[in-house]
Amino acid sequence: MKSLLWHTVSLLAAAFWLYAGALHFQDPEWFAPIVPPIPGSAIFWVYISGVAELALGVGFLLPRLRKLTGLGSAVFLVCVYPANIYMWMYDLELGDGSSLSTTGHIVRLGLQIFAILLSLWISRYRPSIAKA
């Protein structure tokens, strides 16, 4: 049963990352306003994060790579959170003019922590070997 849960959660993570990664290429201008002022253009960093998200999605699809991908997902979520802090601190709007309330940012932080813990669970889970 636990193995089924591990596979299901991994596939849901794959779907999330593939969808999020594709959005970075479909509408990069939507993400660009929340990229902190770092060297390079904001669109460049949107594309880089989109590639990383697509790679995570593929990694979660492949059972052999899920443990490594879970760790990579946790690290990635920590690395991109400064963009969310930047958005919160400066009350920035996304490319479509939408923004989050303080409550929305707190919920997002909680979801980010949950996603990090879930990624680490995927990376540490050891499926049992079926005995014949």
PDB file of C-alpha atoms in Angstrom:
ATOM      1  CA  MET A   1       0.000   0.000   0.000  1.00  0.00           C
ATOM      2  CA  LYS A   2       2.812   2.390   0.886  1.00  0.00           C
ATOM      3  CA  SER A   3       4.473   1.646  -2.440  1.00  0.00           C
ATOM      4  CA  LEU A   4       1.268   2.551  -4.276  1.00  0.00           C
ATOM      5  CA  LEU A   5       1.172   5.838  -2.365  1.00  0.00           C
ATOM      6  CA  TRP A   6       4.830   6.525  -3.285  1.00  0.00           C
ATOM      7  CA  HIS A   7       4.136   5.894  -6.980  1.00  0.00           C
ATOM      8  CA  THR A   8       0.948   7.975  -6.914  1.00  0.00           C
ATOM      9  CA  VAL A   9       2.571  10.932  -5.156  1.00  0.00           C
ATOM     10  CA  SER A  10       5.537  10.721  -7.535  1.00  0.00           C
ATOM     11  CA  LEU A  11       3.230  10.797 -10.569  1.00  0.00           C
ATOM     12  CA  LEU A  12       1.286  13.750  -9.149  1.00  0.00           C
ATOM     13  CA  ALA A  13       4.592  15.560  -8.583  1.00  0.00           C
ATOM     14  CA  ALA A  14       5.559  14.776 -12.181  1.00  0.00           C
ATOM     15  CA  ALA A  15       2.289  16.226 -13.473  1.00  0.00           C
ATOM     16  CA  PHE A  16       2.750  19.371 -11.369  1.00  0.00           C
ATOM     17  CA  TRP A  17       6.341  19.976 -12.506  1.00  0.00           C
ATOM     18  CA  LEU A  18       5.603  19.270 -16.166  1.00  0.00           C
ATOM     19  CA  TYR A  19       2.647  21.669 -16.093  1.00  0.00           C
ATOM     20  CA  ALA A  20       4.551  24.388 -14.216  1.00  0.00           C
ATOM     21  CA  GLY A  21       7.592  24.009 -16.460  1.00  0.00           C
ATOM     22  CA  ALA A  22       5.486  24.269 -19.609  1.00  0.00           C
ATOM     23  CA  LEU A  23       3.866  27.467 -18.294  1.00  0.00           C
ATOM     24  CA  HIS A  24       7.322  29.075 -18.085  1.00  0.00           C
ATOM     25  CA  PHE A  25       7.619  28.710 -21.865  1.00  0.00           C
ATOM     26  CA  GLN A  26       3.986  29.376 -22.705  1.00  0.00           C
ATOM     27  CA  ASP A  27       3.888  32.733 -20.903  1.00  0.00           C
ATOM     28  CA  PRO A  28       7.328  33.763 -19.571  1.00  0.00           C
ATOM     29  CA  GLU A  29       6.221  37.380 -19.136  1.00  0.00           C
ATOM     30  CA  TRP A  30       3.786  36.206 -16.438  1.00  0.00           C
ATOM     31  CA  PHE A  31       6.711  35.037 -14.256  1.00  0.00           C
ATOM     32  CA  ALA A  32       9.277  37.719 -15.125  1.00  0.00           C
ATOM     33  CA  PRO A  33       8.096  40.450 -12.698  1.00  0.00           C
ATOM     34  CA  ILE A  34       8.881  38.338  -9.619  1.00  0.00           C
ATOM     35  CA  VAL A  35      12.441  37.434 -10.620  1.00  0.00           C
ATOM     36  CA  PRO A  36      14.709  39.238  -8.126  1.00  0.00           C
ATOM     37  CA  PRO A  37      17.310  41.624  -9.524  1.00  0.00           C
ATOM     38  CA  ILE A  38      20.093  39.163 -10.318  1.00  0.00           C
ATOM     39  CA  PRO A  39      22.561  39.145 -13.212  1.00  0.00           C
ATOM     40  CA  GLY A  40      20.949  38.283 -16.529  1.00  0.00           C
ATOM     41  CA  SER A  41      17.517  39.075 -17.837  1.00  0.00           C
ATOM     42  CA  ALA A  42      14.422  37.986 -15.949  1.00  0.00           C
ATOM     43  CA  ILE A  43      13.189  36.038 -18.996  1.00  0.00           C
ATOM     44  CA  PHE A  44      16.468  34.089 -19.052  1.00  0.00           C
ATOM     45  CA  TRP A  45      15.888  32.977 -15.438  1.00  0.00           C
ATOM     46  CA  VAL A  46      12.256  32.129 -16.184  1.00  0.00           C
ATOM     47  CA  TYR A  47      13.408  29.842 -18.990  1.00  0.00           C
ATOM     48  CA  ILE A  48      16.150  28.272 -16.825  1.00  0.00           C
ATOM     49  CA  SER A  49      13.659  27.523 -14.056  1.00  0.00           C
ATOM     50  CA  GLY A  50      11.224  26.173 -16.642  1.00  0.00           C
ATOM     51  CA  VAL A  51      13.860  23.750 -17.932  1.00  0.00           C
ATOM     52  CA  ALA A  52      14.598  22.656 -14.360  1.00  0.00           C
ATOM     53  CA  GLU A  53      10.902  22.087 -13.688  1.00  0.00           C
ATOM     54  CA  LEU A  54      10.481  20.033 -16.845  1.00  0.00           C
ATOM     55  CA  ALA A  55      13.512  17.952 -15.853  1.00  0.00           C
ATOM     56  CA  LEU A  56      11.995  17.358 -12.413  1.00  0.00           C
ATOM     57  CA  GLY A  57       8.740  16.299 -14.050  1.00  0.00           C
ATOM     58  CA  VAL A  58      10.529  13.744 -16.217  1.00  0.00           C
ATOM     59  CA  GLY A  59      12.562  12.536 -13.238  1.00  0.00           C
ATOM     60  CA  PHE A  60       9.421  11.876 -11.189  1.00  0.00           C
ATOM     61  CA  LEU A  61       7.972   9.856 -14.075  1.00  0.00           C
ATOM     62  CA  LEU A  62      10.884   7.416 -14.009  1.00  0.00           C
ATOM     63  CA  PRO A  63      10.881   5.203 -10.891  1.00  0.00           C
ATOM     64  CA  ARG A  64      14.637   4.689 -11.131  1.00  0.00           C
ATOM     65  CA  LEU A  65      15.221   8.452 -10.831  1.00  0.00           C
ATOM     66  CA  ARG A  66      12.583   9.336  -8.225  1.00  0.00           C
ATOM     67  CA  LYS A  67      14.874   9.307  -5.200  1.00  0.00           C
ATOM     68  CA  LEU A  68      17.380  11.649  -6.827  1.00  0.00           C
ATOM     69  CA  THR A  69      14.576  13.758  -8.290  1.00  0.00           C
ATOM     70  CA  GLY A  70      12.892  14.081  -4.888  1.00  0.00           C
ATOM     71  CA  LEU A  71      16.098  15.512  -3.462  1.00  0.00           C
ATOM     72  CA  GLY A  72      16.517  17.765  -6.490  1.00  0.00           C
ATOM     73  CA  SER A  73      12.941  18.985  -6.141  1.00  0.00           C
ATOM     74  CA  ALA A  74      13.484  19.892  -2.476  1.00  0.00           C
ATOM     75  CA  VAL A  75      16.665  21.802  -3.316  1.00  0.00           C
ATOM     76  CA  PHE A  76      14.974  23.555  -6.255  1.00  0.00           C
ATOM     77  CA  LEU A  77      12.022  24.628  -4.089  1.00  0.00           C
ATOM     78  CA  VAL A  78      14.412  26.167  -1.568  1.00  0.00           C
ATOM     79  CA  CYS A  79      16.406  27.896  -4.321  1.00  0.00           C
ATOM     80  CA  VAL A  80      13.393  29.514  -6.009  1.00  0.00           C
ATOM     81  CA  TYR A  81      11.660  30.660  -2.825  1.00  0.00           C
ATOM     82  CA  PRO A  82      13.580  33.980  -2.787  1.00  0.00           C
ATOM     83  CA  ALA A  83      11.469  34.997  -5.813  1.00  0.00           C
ATOM     84  CA  ASN A  84       8.359  34.472  -3.686  1.00  0.00           C
ATOM     85  CA  ILE A  85       9.889  36.477  -0.830  1.00  0.00           C
ATOM     86  CA  TYR A  86      10.797  39.229  -3.304  1.00  0.00           C
ATOM     87  CA  MET A  87       7.225  39.252  -4.588  1.00  0.00           C
ATOM     88  CA  TRP A  88       5.887  39.438  -1.016  1.00  0.00           C
ATOM     89  CA  MET A  89       8.306  42.113   0.244  1.00  0.00           C
ATOM     90  CA  TYR A  90       7.690  44.468  -2.662  1.00  0.00           C
ATOM     91  CA  ASP A  91       4.018  43.568  -3.222  1.00  0.00           C
ATOM     92  CA  LEU A  92       4.765  42.745  -6.851  1.00  0.00           C
ATOM     93  CA  GLU A  93       2.166  41.773  -9.411  1.00  0.00           C
ATOM     94  CA  LEU A  94       2.548  38.887 -11.789  1.00  0.00           C
ATOM     95  CA  GLY A  95       2.521  39.526 -15.519  1.00  0.00           C
ATOM     96  CA  ASP A  96      -1.286  39.509 -15.655  1.00  0.00           C
ATOM     97  CA  GLY A  97      -1.602  42.107 -12.886  1.00  0.00           C
ATOM     98  CA  SER A  98      -2.630  39.629 -10.203  1.00  0.00           C
ATOM     99  CA  SER A  99      -0.990  39.577  -6.807  1.00  0.00           C
ATOM    100  CA  LEU A 100      -1.274  37.714  -3.531  1.00  0.00           C
ATOM    101  CA  SER A 101      -2.584  39.054  -0.243  1.00  0.00           C
ATOM    102  CA  THR A 102      -0.552  38.558   2.923  1.00  0.00           C
ATOM    103  CA  THR A 103      -2.700  35.516   3.650  1.00  0.00           C
ATOM    104  CA  GLY A 104      -1.996  34.224   0.139  1.00  0.00           C
ATOM    105  CA  HIS A 105       1.743  34.556   0.697  1.00  0.00           C
ATOM    106  CA  ILE A 106       1.509  32.729   4.028  1.00  0.00           C
ATOM    107  CA  VAL A 107      -0.486  29.926   2.388  1.00  0.00           C
ATOM    108  CA  ARG A 108       2.101  29.787  -0.405  1.00  0.00           C
ATOM    109  CA  LEU A 109       4.899  29.483   2.166  1.00  0.00           C
ATOM    110  CA  GLY A 110       3.038  26.627   3.867  1.00  0.00           C
ATOM    111  CA  LEU A 111       2.540  24.881   0.533  1.00  0.00           C
ATOM    112  CA  GLN A 112       6.211  25.357  -0.323  1.00  0.00           C
ATOM    113  CA  ILE A 113       7.269  23.774   2.980  1.00  0.00           C
ATOM    114  CA  PHE A 114       4.815  20.909   2.417  1.00  0.00           C
ATOM    115  CA  ALA A 115       6.182  20.381  -1.112  1.00  0.00           C
ATOM    116  CA  ILE A 116       9.757  20.315   0.213  1.00  0.00           C
ATOM    117  CA  LEU A 117       8.842  17.718   2.848  1.00  0.00           C
ATOM    118  CA  LEU A 118       6.921  15.663   0.295  1.00  0.00           C
ATOM    119  CA  SER A 119       9.890  15.776  -2.095  1.00  0.00           C
ATOM    120  CA  LEU A 120      12.191  14.610   0.695  1.00  0.00           C
ATOM    121  CA  TRP A 121       9.763  11.797   1.552  1.00  0.00           C
ATOM    122  CA  ILE A 122       9.842  10.636  -2.071  1.00  0.00           C
ATOM    123  CA  SER A 123      13.638  10.752  -2.032  1.00  0.00           C
ATOM    124  CA  ARG A 124      13.932   8.737   1.192  1.00  0.00           C
ATOM    125  CA  TYR A 125      11.210   6.138   0.628  1.00  0.00           C
ATOM    126  CA  ARG A 126      12.451   2.598   0.021  1.00  0.00           C
ATOM    127  CA  PRO A 127       9.878   0.477  -1.809  1.00  0.00           C
ATOM    128  CA  SER A 128       9.804  -3.025  -0.363  1.00  0.00           C
ATOM    129  CA  ILE A 129      10.721  -5.906  -2.636  1.00  0.00           C
ATOM    130  CA  ALA A 130       7.826  -8.300  -3.175  1.00  0.00           C
ATOM    131  CA  LYS A 131       8.547 -11.775  -1.846  1.00  0.00           C
ATOM    132  CA  ALA A 132       7.492 -14.718  -3.992  1.00  0.00           C
TER     133      ALA A 132
END
